[in-house]
Amino acid sequence: MKKEIVFKKIDNKNYPNILFLHGYGQNKEMMLPLAKRAEKFANVFALDLPGSKNNVLTSVFSIDDYVDYLDNILNEHNFKPDIIVGHSFGGKLASFYALKHPTTLLLLAPSTIKPSFSLKKFIKIRLYKLFKWLYKHQLVHSIPNSLMGSKDYQNTSGIDRMTFVKIVNSYLNKKKLRSLNSEVYLIYGNRDQDISYKQMKKFTKYSPHSHLIVIKGDHFAYIVNVSAITNLLFEIVKEKSWK
């Protein structure tokens, strides 16, 4: 195991353990501003998930593979999280992990809920399939970039792309949300173009112990609200009375 894929500060048995999970294609450095502030009142652990530049994929991963991977690395470092902070895909992974290991969750615009049907997206998929067929039969020279999927999709290839397709289509349904026996705090930026407010409302509707907090910002609103989110983490810690 490469040491550089893990950041941790575990030095106080009276503190809670907080795990930080970054979004897909990012790295642990994205979460360190939060993690380093949380060191004042918690043991912290952040890692580069498979698919990041420091931890490249060698096989195709499903969401269950990510959960197993996380289980293994946490066991290896003897770190059992009391709270998980996850952004986007990291929030999705935290949700699936908490189904097996009930854990307090602070999720930053998690991609846990399946988006509603969109006529615009349906048409885009149909056009993409049409252009793909035309390209295969050499009737057009290229497929328009606007039809090639999200930027995250376009930035992947090979194993990374196959993994991305698998995990992006993994969601918690109503039944699993109802069985999520964890306290969940959802942080959502009011200008988020990647995750919809409707998705967050659906999460709170079916997850019995969830709370939605809307802040100013886009999909990465947590970056410019580090102090506020750290304060919320501290309040959660005080409420749970770990000391």
PDB file of C-alpha atoms in Angstrom:
ATOM      1  CA  MET A   1       0.000   0.000   0.000  1.00  0.00           C
ATOM      2  CA  LYS A   2       1.470   3.350  -0.983  1.00  0.00           C
ATOM      3  CA  LYS A   3       1.797   5.615   2.028  1.00  0.00           C
ATOM      4  CA  GLU A   4       1.085   8.711  -0.047  1.00  0.00           C
ATOM      5  CA  ILE A   5      -2.512   7.669  -0.771  1.00  0.00           C
ATOM      6  CA  VAL A   6      -3.418   8.135   2.904  1.00  0.00           C
ATOM      7  CA  PHE A   7      -3.481  11.194   5.157  1.00  0.00           C
ATOM      8  CA  LYS A   8      -4.223  10.566   8.802  1.00  0.00           C
ATOM      9  CA  LYS A   9      -3.830  12.022  12.246  1.00  0.00           C
ATOM     10  CA  ILE A  10      -4.895   9.530  14.886  1.00  0.00           C
ATOM     11  CA  ASP A  11      -3.580  10.518  18.285  1.00  0.00           C
ATOM     12  CA  ASN A  12      -6.457  10.923  20.744  1.00  0.00           C
ATOM     13  CA  LYS A  13      -8.572   7.975  21.848  1.00  0.00           C
ATOM     14  CA  ASN A  14     -11.131  10.358  23.388  1.00  0.00           C
ATOM     15  CA  TYR A  15     -11.833  11.983  20.010  1.00  0.00           C
ATOM     16  CA  PRO A  16     -14.252  10.662  17.396  1.00  0.00           C
ATOM     17  CA  ASN A  17     -12.875   9.304  14.113  1.00  0.00           C
ATOM     18  CA  ILE A  18     -13.803  11.276  10.982  1.00  0.00           C
ATOM     19  CA  LEU A  19     -13.252   9.877   7.493  1.00  0.00           C
ATOM     20  CA  PHE A  20     -13.088  12.202   4.463  1.00  0.00           C
ATOM     21  CA  LEU A  21     -13.972  10.919   0.966  1.00  0.00           C
ATOM     22  CA  HIS A  22     -13.354  12.964  -2.189  1.00  0.00           C
ATOM     23  CA  GLY A  23     -15.359  13.015  -5.415  1.00  0.00           C
ATOM     24  CA  TYR A  24     -14.678  10.850  -8.463  1.00  0.00           C
ATOM     25  CA  GLY A  25     -11.514  11.715 -10.383  1.00  0.00           C
ATOM     26  CA  GLN A  26     -10.337  14.033  -7.592  1.00  0.00           C
ATOM     27  CA  ASN A  27      -7.962  13.266  -4.718  1.00  0.00           C
ATOM     28  CA  LYS A  28      -7.609  13.528  -0.956  1.00  0.00           C
ATOM     29  CA  GLU A  29      -6.065  17.001  -1.239  1.00  0.00           C
ATOM     30  CA  MET A  30      -9.555  18.325  -2.042  1.00  0.00           C
ATOM     31  CA  MET A  31     -10.674  17.277   1.445  1.00  0.00           C
ATOM     32  CA  LEU A  32      -7.604  18.291   3.433  1.00  0.00           C
ATOM     33  CA  PRO A  33      -8.745  21.872   4.202  1.00  0.00           C
ATOM     34  CA  LEU A  34     -11.675  20.321   6.095  1.00  0.00           C
ATOM     35  CA  ALA A  35      -9.674  17.446   7.557  1.00  0.00           C
ATOM     36  CA  LYS A  36      -6.880  19.643   8.909  1.00  0.00           C
ATOM     37  CA  ARG A  37      -9.332  21.966  10.636  1.00  0.00           C
ATOM     38  CA  ALA A  38     -11.137  18.971  12.133  1.00  0.00           C
ATOM     39  CA  GLU A  39      -7.854  17.799  13.714  1.00  0.00           C
ATOM     40  CA  LYS A  40      -8.629  20.155  16.620  1.00  0.00           C
ATOM     41  CA  PHE A  41     -11.479  17.949  17.804  1.00  0.00           C
ATOM     42  CA  ALA A  42     -11.205  14.613  15.937  1.00  0.00           C
ATOM     43  CA  ASN A  43      -8.942  11.898  14.655  1.00  0.00           C
ATOM     44  CA  VAL A  44      -8.973  12.292  10.873  1.00  0.00           C
ATOM     45  CA  PHE A  45      -8.395  10.013   7.901  1.00  0.00           C
ATOM     46  CA  ALA A  46      -8.438  10.856   4.181  1.00  0.00           C
ATOM     47  CA  LEU A  47      -7.357   8.738   1.234  1.00  0.00           C
ATOM     48  CA  ASP A  48      -7.001   8.716  -2.527  1.00  0.00           C
ATOM     49  CA  LEU A  49      -9.745   6.407  -3.762  1.00  0.00           C
ATOM     50  CA  PRO A  50      -9.099   4.061  -6.703  1.00  0.00           C
ATOM     51  CA  GLY A  51      -9.436   6.081  -9.894  1.00  0.00           C
ATOM     52  CA  SER A  52      -7.488   9.086  -8.591  1.00  0.00           C
ATOM     53  CA  LYS A  53      -4.066  10.056  -9.924  1.00  0.00           C
ATOM     54  CA  ASN A  54      -2.235   8.590  -6.912  1.00  0.00           C
ATOM     55  CA  ASN A  55      -4.247   5.367  -6.842  1.00  0.00           C
ATOM     56  CA  VAL A  56      -4.859   4.190 -10.398  1.00  0.00           C
ATOM     57  CA  LEU A  57      -7.397   1.500 -11.192  1.00  0.00           C
ATOM     58  CA  THR A  58      -6.046  -1.857 -12.322  1.00  0.00           C
ATOM     59  CA  SER A  59      -9.486  -3.449 -12.755  1.00  0.00           C
ATOM     60  CA  VAL A  60     -13.055  -2.284 -13.213  1.00  0.00           C
ATOM     61  CA  PHE A  61     -14.711  -1.324  -9.915  1.00  0.00           C
ATOM     62  CA  SER A  62     -18.394  -1.403  -9.000  1.00  0.00           C
ATOM     63  CA  ILE A  63     -19.803   0.542  -6.051  1.00  0.00           C
ATOM     64  CA  ASP A  64     -19.661  -2.685  -3.999  1.00  0.00           C
ATOM     65  CA  ASP A  65     -15.969  -3.024  -4.887  1.00  0.00           C
ATOM     66  CA  TYR A  66     -15.402   0.489  -3.563  1.00  0.00           C
ATOM     67  CA  VAL A  67     -17.178  -0.394  -0.318  1.00  0.00           C
ATOM     68  CA  ASP A  68     -15.021  -3.519   0.059  1.00  0.00           C
ATOM     69  CA  TYR A  69     -11.879  -1.531  -0.741  1.00  0.00           C
ATOM     70  CA  LEU A  70     -12.791   1.053   1.878  1.00  0.00           C
ATOM     71  CA  ASP A  71     -13.490  -1.673   4.430  1.00  0.00           C
ATOM     72  CA  ASN A  72     -10.090  -3.237   3.790  1.00  0.00           C
ATOM     73  CA  ILE A  73      -8.037  -0.050   3.998  1.00  0.00           C
ATOM     74  CA  LEU A  74      -9.808   1.120   7.157  1.00  0.00           C
ATOM     75  CA  ASN A  75      -9.209  -2.273   8.778  1.00  0.00           C
ATOM     76  CA  GLU A  76      -5.588  -2.132   7.683  1.00  0.00           C
ATOM     77  CA  HIS A  77      -5.154   1.192   9.492  1.00  0.00           C
ATOM     78  CA  ASN A  78      -7.384   0.200  12.434  1.00  0.00           C
ATOM     79  CA  PHE A  79      -9.657   3.185  11.794  1.00  0.00           C
ATOM     80  CA  LYS A  80     -13.380   2.810  12.439  1.00  0.00           C
ATOM     81  CA  PRO A  81     -15.188   6.013  11.386  1.00  0.00           C
ATOM     82  CA  ASP A  82     -17.747   7.610  13.670  1.00  0.00           C
ATOM     83  CA  ILE A  83     -18.483  10.285  11.059  1.00  0.00           C
ATOM     84  CA  ILE A  84     -17.941  10.232   7.303  1.00  0.00           C
ATOM     85  CA  VAL A  85     -17.680  13.420   5.253  1.00  0.00           C
ATOM     86  CA  GLY A  86     -18.100  12.733   1.537  1.00  0.00           C
ATOM     87  CA  HIS A  87     -18.333  14.978  -1.515  1.00  0.00           C
ATOM     88  CA  SER A  88     -20.289  13.953  -4.654  1.00  0.00           C
ATOM     89  CA  PHE A  89     -19.183  10.364  -5.425  1.00  0.00           C
ATOM     90  CA  GLY A  90     -17.540  10.284  -1.990  1.00  0.00           C
ATOM     91  CA  GLY A  91     -20.995  10.996  -0.565  1.00  0.00           C
ATOM     92  CA  LYS A  92     -22.494   8.182  -2.608  1.00  0.00           C
ATOM     93  CA  LEU A  93     -19.790   5.796  -1.397  1.00  0.00           C
ATOM     94  CA  ALA A  94     -20.376   6.909   2.206  1.00  0.00           C
ATOM     95  CA  SER A  95     -24.108   6.182   1.810  1.00  0.00           C
ATOM     96  CA  PHE A  96     -23.487   2.651   0.530  1.00  0.00           C
ATOM     97  CA  TYR A  97     -20.850   2.050   3.222  1.00  0.00           C
ATOM     98  CA  ALA A  98     -23.307   3.169   5.921  1.00  0.00           C
ATOM     99  CA  LEU A  99     -25.796   0.509   4.817  1.00  0.00           C
ATOM    100  CA  LYS A 100     -23.284  -2.043   6.124  1.00  0.00           C
ATOM    101  CA  HIS A 101     -21.829   0.084   8.914  1.00  0.00           C
ATOM    102  CA  PRO A 102     -24.302   2.635  10.349  1.00  0.00           C
ATOM    103  CA  THR A 103     -22.275   5.826  10.665  1.00  0.00           C
ATOM    104  CA  THR A 104     -23.112   9.512  11.066  1.00  0.00           C
ATOM    105  CA  LEU A 105     -22.859  11.109   7.600  1.00  0.00           C
ATOM    106  CA  LEU A 106     -22.105  14.652   6.477  1.00  0.00           C
ATOM    107  CA  LEU A 107     -22.657  14.546   2.719  1.00  0.00           C
ATOM    108  CA  LEU A 108     -21.639  17.383   0.429  1.00  0.00           C
ATOM    109  CA  ALA A 109     -23.860  17.305  -2.693  1.00  0.00           C
ATOM    110  CA  PRO A 110     -23.842  13.481  -2.801  1.00  0.00           C
ATOM    111  CA  SER A 111     -24.687  11.720  -6.076  1.00  0.00           C
ATOM    112  CA  THR A 112     -26.695   9.116  -4.164  1.00  0.00           C
ATOM    113  CA  ILE A 113     -30.147   9.701  -5.711  1.00  0.00           C
ATOM    114  CA  LYS A 114     -31.116   8.844  -9.278  1.00  0.00           C
ATOM    115  CA  PRO A 115     -31.993  11.994 -11.273  1.00  0.00           C
ATOM    116  CA  SER A 116     -35.546  12.402 -12.528  1.00  0.00           C
ATOM    117  CA  PHE A 117     -36.365  11.585 -16.141  1.00  0.00           C
ATOM    118  CA  SER A 118     -35.371  14.416 -18.457  1.00  0.00           C
ATOM    119  CA  LEU A 119     -36.708  14.757 -22.000  1.00  0.00           C
ATOM    120  CA  LYS A 120     -33.613  16.762 -22.893  1.00  0.00           C
ATOM    121  CA  LYS A 121     -31.321  13.968 -21.688  1.00  0.00           C
ATOM    122  CA  PHE A 122     -33.454  11.338 -23.473  1.00  0.00           C
ATOM    123  CA  ILE A 123     -33.141  13.207 -26.766  1.00  0.00           C
ATOM    124  CA  LYS A 124     -29.391  13.656 -26.246  1.00  0.00           C
ATOM    125  CA  ILE A 125     -28.917   9.904 -25.691  1.00  0.00           C
ATOM    126  CA  ARG A 126     -30.956   9.084 -28.806  1.00  0.00           C
ATOM    127  CA  LEU A 127     -28.929  11.532 -30.897  1.00  0.00           C
ATOM    128  CA  TYR A 128     -25.689  10.093 -29.537  1.00  0.00           C
ATOM    129  CA  LYS A 129     -26.735   6.563 -30.528  1.00  0.00           C
ATOM    130  CA  LEU A 130     -27.713   7.792 -33.969  1.00  0.00           C
ATOM    131  CA  PHE A 131     -24.382   9.557 -34.529  1.00  0.00           C
ATOM    132  CA  LYS A 132     -22.516   6.529 -33.162  1.00  0.00           C
ATOM    133  CA  TRP A 133     -24.247   4.324 -35.760  1.00  0.00           C
ATOM    134  CA  LEU A 134     -23.540   6.852 -38.527  1.00  0.00           C
ATOM    135  CA  TYR A 135     -19.901   7.074 -37.462  1.00  0.00           C
ATOM    136  CA  LYS A 136     -19.542   3.286 -37.364  1.00  0.00           C
ATOM    137  CA  HIS A 137     -20.809   3.092 -40.939  1.00  0.00           C
ATOM    138  CA  GLN A 138     -18.565   6.004 -41.999  1.00  0.00           C
ATOM    139  CA  LEU A 139     -21.521   8.237 -42.832  1.00  0.00           C
ATOM    140  CA  VAL A 140     -20.184  11.025 -40.602  1.00  0.00           C
ATOM    141  CA  HIS A 141     -16.586  11.906 -39.707  1.00  0.00           C
ATOM    142  CA  SER A 142     -17.085  12.487 -35.987  1.00  0.00           C
ATOM    143  CA  ILE A 143     -19.545  12.562 -33.112  1.00  0.00           C
ATOM    144  CA  PRO A 144     -20.273  16.073 -31.745  1.00  0.00           C
ATOM    145  CA  ASN A 145     -18.614  16.690 -28.382  1.00  0.00           C
ATOM    146  CA  SER A 146     -21.910  18.009 -27.040  1.00  0.00           C
ATOM    147  CA  LEU A 147     -23.330  14.472 -27.344  1.00  0.00           C
ATOM    148  CA  MET A 148     -20.366  12.678 -25.783  1.00  0.00           C
ATOM    149  CA  GLY A 149     -21.630  12.701 -22.201  1.00  0.00           C
ATOM    150  CA  SER A 150     -20.474  14.676 -19.169  1.00  0.00           C
ATOM    151  CA  LYS A 151     -17.016  16.190 -18.837  1.00  0.00           C
ATOM    152  CA  ASP A 152     -16.171  13.490 -16.289  1.00  0.00           C
ATOM    153  CA  TYR A 153     -17.133  10.837 -18.842  1.00  0.00           C
ATOM    154  CA  GLN A 154     -15.139  12.508 -21.616  1.00  0.00           C
ATOM    155  CA  ASN A 155     -12.083  12.720 -19.359  1.00  0.00           C
ATOM    156  CA  THR A 156     -12.036   8.941 -18.849  1.00  0.00           C
ATOM    157  CA  SER A 157     -11.104   5.987 -21.008  1.00  0.00           C
ATOM    158  CA  GLY A 158     -10.529   2.240 -20.701  1.00  0.00           C
ATOM    159  CA  ILE A 159     -10.891   0.831 -17.178  1.00  0.00           C
ATOM    160  CA  ASP A 160     -11.600   4.286 -15.744  1.00  0.00           C
ATOM    161  CA  ARG A 161     -14.491   4.844 -18.146  1.00  0.00           C
ATOM    162  CA  MET A 162     -15.994   1.405 -17.505  1.00  0.00           C
ATOM    163  CA  THR A 163     -15.754   2.045 -13.756  1.00  0.00           C
ATOM    164  CA  PHE A 164     -17.260   5.513 -14.148  1.00  0.00           C
ATOM    165  CA  VAL A 165     -20.253   4.124 -16.062  1.00  0.00           C
ATOM    166  CA  LYS A 166     -20.804   1.456 -13.386  1.00  0.00           C
ATOM    167  CA  ILE A 167     -20.702   3.783 -10.410  1.00  0.00           C
ATOM    168  CA  VAL A 168     -22.531   6.712 -11.967  1.00  0.00           C
ATOM    169  CA  ASN A 169     -25.518   4.416 -12.505  1.00  0.00           C
ATOM    170  CA  SER A 170     -25.505   3.099  -8.922  1.00  0.00           C
ATOM    171  CA  TYR A 171     -28.084   4.736  -6.676  1.00  0.00           C
ATOM    172  CA  LEU A 172     -29.937   4.102  -3.448  1.00  0.00           C
ATOM    173  CA  ASN A 173     -33.610   3.323  -4.100  1.00  0.00           C
ATOM    174  CA  LYS A 174     -36.469   4.119  -1.710  1.00  0.00           C
ATOM    175  CA  LYS A 175     -36.148   0.795   0.111  1.00  0.00           C
ATOM    176  CA  LYS A 176     -32.442   1.222   0.780  1.00  0.00           C
ATOM    177  CA  LEU A 177     -32.884   4.855   1.783  1.00  0.00           C
ATOM    178  CA  ARG A 178     -35.491   3.812   4.338  1.00  0.00           C
ATOM    179  CA  SER A 179     -33.087   1.208   5.690  1.00  0.00           C
ATOM    180  CA  LEU A 180     -30.265   3.746   6.057  1.00  0.00           C
ATOM    181  CA  ASN A 181     -30.065   3.727   9.839  1.00  0.00           C
ATOM    182  CA  SER A 182     -27.710   6.696  10.088  1.00  0.00           C
ATOM    183  CA  GLU A 183     -27.993  10.351  10.987  1.00  0.00           C
ATOM    184  CA  VAL A 184     -27.425  12.196   7.701  1.00  0.00           C
ATOM    185  CA  TYR A 185     -26.619  15.885   7.200  1.00  0.00           C
ATOM    186  CA  LEU A 186     -26.906  16.971   3.564  1.00  0.00           C
ATOM    187  CA  ILE A 187     -25.081  20.125   2.427  1.00  0.00           C
ATOM    188  CA  TYR A 188     -26.293  21.502  -0.904  1.00  0.00           C
ATOM    189  CA  GLY A 189     -25.108  24.535  -2.892  1.00  0.00           C
ATOM    190  CA  ASN A 190     -27.979  26.623  -4.246  1.00  0.00           C
ATOM    191  CA  ARG A 191     -26.267  26.963  -7.644  1.00  0.00           C
ATOM    192  CA  ASP A 192     -25.307  23.311  -8.065  1.00  0.00           C
ATOM    193  CA  GLN A 193     -25.595  22.273 -11.731  1.00  0.00           C
ATOM    194  CA  ASP A 194     -24.566  18.639 -11.165  1.00  0.00           C
ATOM    195  CA  ILE A 195     -26.957  17.578  -8.411  1.00  0.00           C
ATOM    196  CA  SER A 196     -30.513  18.892  -8.259  1.00  0.00           C
ATOM    197  CA  TYR A 197     -32.383  20.224  -5.241  1.00  0.00           C
ATOM    198  CA  LYS A 198     -35.098  17.700  -6.105  1.00  0.00           C
ATOM    199  CA  GLN A 199     -32.612  14.852  -5.593  1.00  0.00           C
ATOM    200  CA  MET A 200     -31.721  16.173  -2.154  1.00  0.00           C
ATOM    201  CA  LYS A 201     -35.386  16.547  -1.203  1.00  0.00           C
ATOM    202  CA  LYS A 202     -35.990  12.955  -2.278  1.00  0.00           C
ATOM    203  CA  PHE A 203     -33.136  11.850  -0.022  1.00  0.00           C
ATOM    204  CA  THR A 204     -34.686  13.575   2.993  1.00  0.00           C
ATOM    205  CA  LYS A 205     -38.151  12.269   2.103  1.00  0.00           C
ATOM    206  CA  TYR A 206     -37.174   8.610   2.289  1.00  0.00           C
ATOM    207  CA  SER A 207     -34.195   8.615   4.649  1.00  0.00           C
ATOM    208  CA  PRO A 208     -35.711   8.779   8.156  1.00  0.00           C
ATOM    209  CA  HIS A 209     -32.825  10.564   9.900  1.00  0.00           C
ATOM    210  CA  SER A 210     -31.697  13.119   7.314  1.00  0.00           C
ATOM    211  CA  HIS A 211     -31.458  16.908   7.395  1.00  0.00           C
ATOM    212  CA  LEU A 212     -30.964  19.229   4.398  1.00  0.00           C
ATOM    213  CA  ILE A 213     -28.910  22.409   4.701  1.00  0.00           C
ATOM    214  CA  VAL A 214     -28.755  24.757   1.677  1.00  0.00           C
ATOM    215  CA  ILE A 215     -25.775  27.094   1.382  1.00  0.00           C
ATOM    216  CA  LYS A 216     -24.526  29.521  -1.246  1.00  0.00           C
ATOM    217  CA  GLY A 217     -22.381  28.019  -3.976  1.00  0.00           C
ATOM    218  CA  ASP A 218     -22.117  25.443  -6.753  1.00  0.00           C
ATOM    219  CA  HIS A 219     -21.233  21.732  -6.700  1.00  0.00           C
ATOM    220  CA  PHE A 220     -18.023  22.605  -4.827  1.00  0.00           C
ATOM    221  CA  ALA A 221     -19.699  24.957  -2.359  1.00  0.00           C
ATOM    222  CA  TYR A 222     -17.881  23.295   0.526  1.00  0.00           C
ATOM    223  CA  ILE A 223     -14.544  24.736  -0.667  1.00  0.00           C
ATOM    224  CA  VAL A 224     -15.634  28.320   0.016  1.00  0.00           C
ATOM    225  CA  ASN A 225     -17.583  27.353   3.149  1.00  0.00           C
ATOM    226  CA  VAL A 226     -14.865  25.405   4.968  1.00  0.00           C
ATOM    227  CA  SER A 227     -15.286  27.339   8.233  1.00  0.00           C
ATOM    228  CA  ALA A 228     -19.063  26.897   8.327  1.00  0.00           C
ATOM    229  CA  ILE A 229     -18.865  23.183   7.571  1.00  0.00           C
ATOM    230  CA  THR A 230     -16.098  22.688  10.137  1.00  0.00           C
ATOM    231  CA  ASN A 231     -18.306  24.426  12.715  1.00  0.00           C
ATOM    232  CA  LEU A 232     -21.175  22.091  11.813  1.00  0.00           C
ATOM    233  CA  LEU A 233     -18.868  19.096  12.239  1.00  0.00           C
ATOM    234  CA  PHE A 234     -17.848  20.396  15.645  1.00  0.00           C
ATOM    235  CA  GLU A 235     -21.502  20.806  16.669  1.00  0.00           C
ATOM    236  CA  ILE A 236     -22.222  17.232  15.544  1.00  0.00           C
ATOM    237  CA  VAL A 237     -19.294  16.017  17.631  1.00  0.00           C
ATOM    238  CA  LYS A 238     -20.509  17.950  20.682  1.00  0.00           C
ATOM    239  CA  GLU A 239     -24.051  16.607  20.243  1.00  0.00           C
ATOM    240  CA  LYS A 240     -22.827  13.024  20.096  1.00  0.00           C
ATOM    241  CA  SER A 241     -20.696  13.540  23.225  1.00  0.00           C
ATOM    242  CA  TRP A 242     -17.705  11.377  22.371  1.00  0.00           C
ATOM    243  CA  LYS A 243     -15.392  12.745  25.058  1.00  0.00           C
TER     244      LYS A 243
END
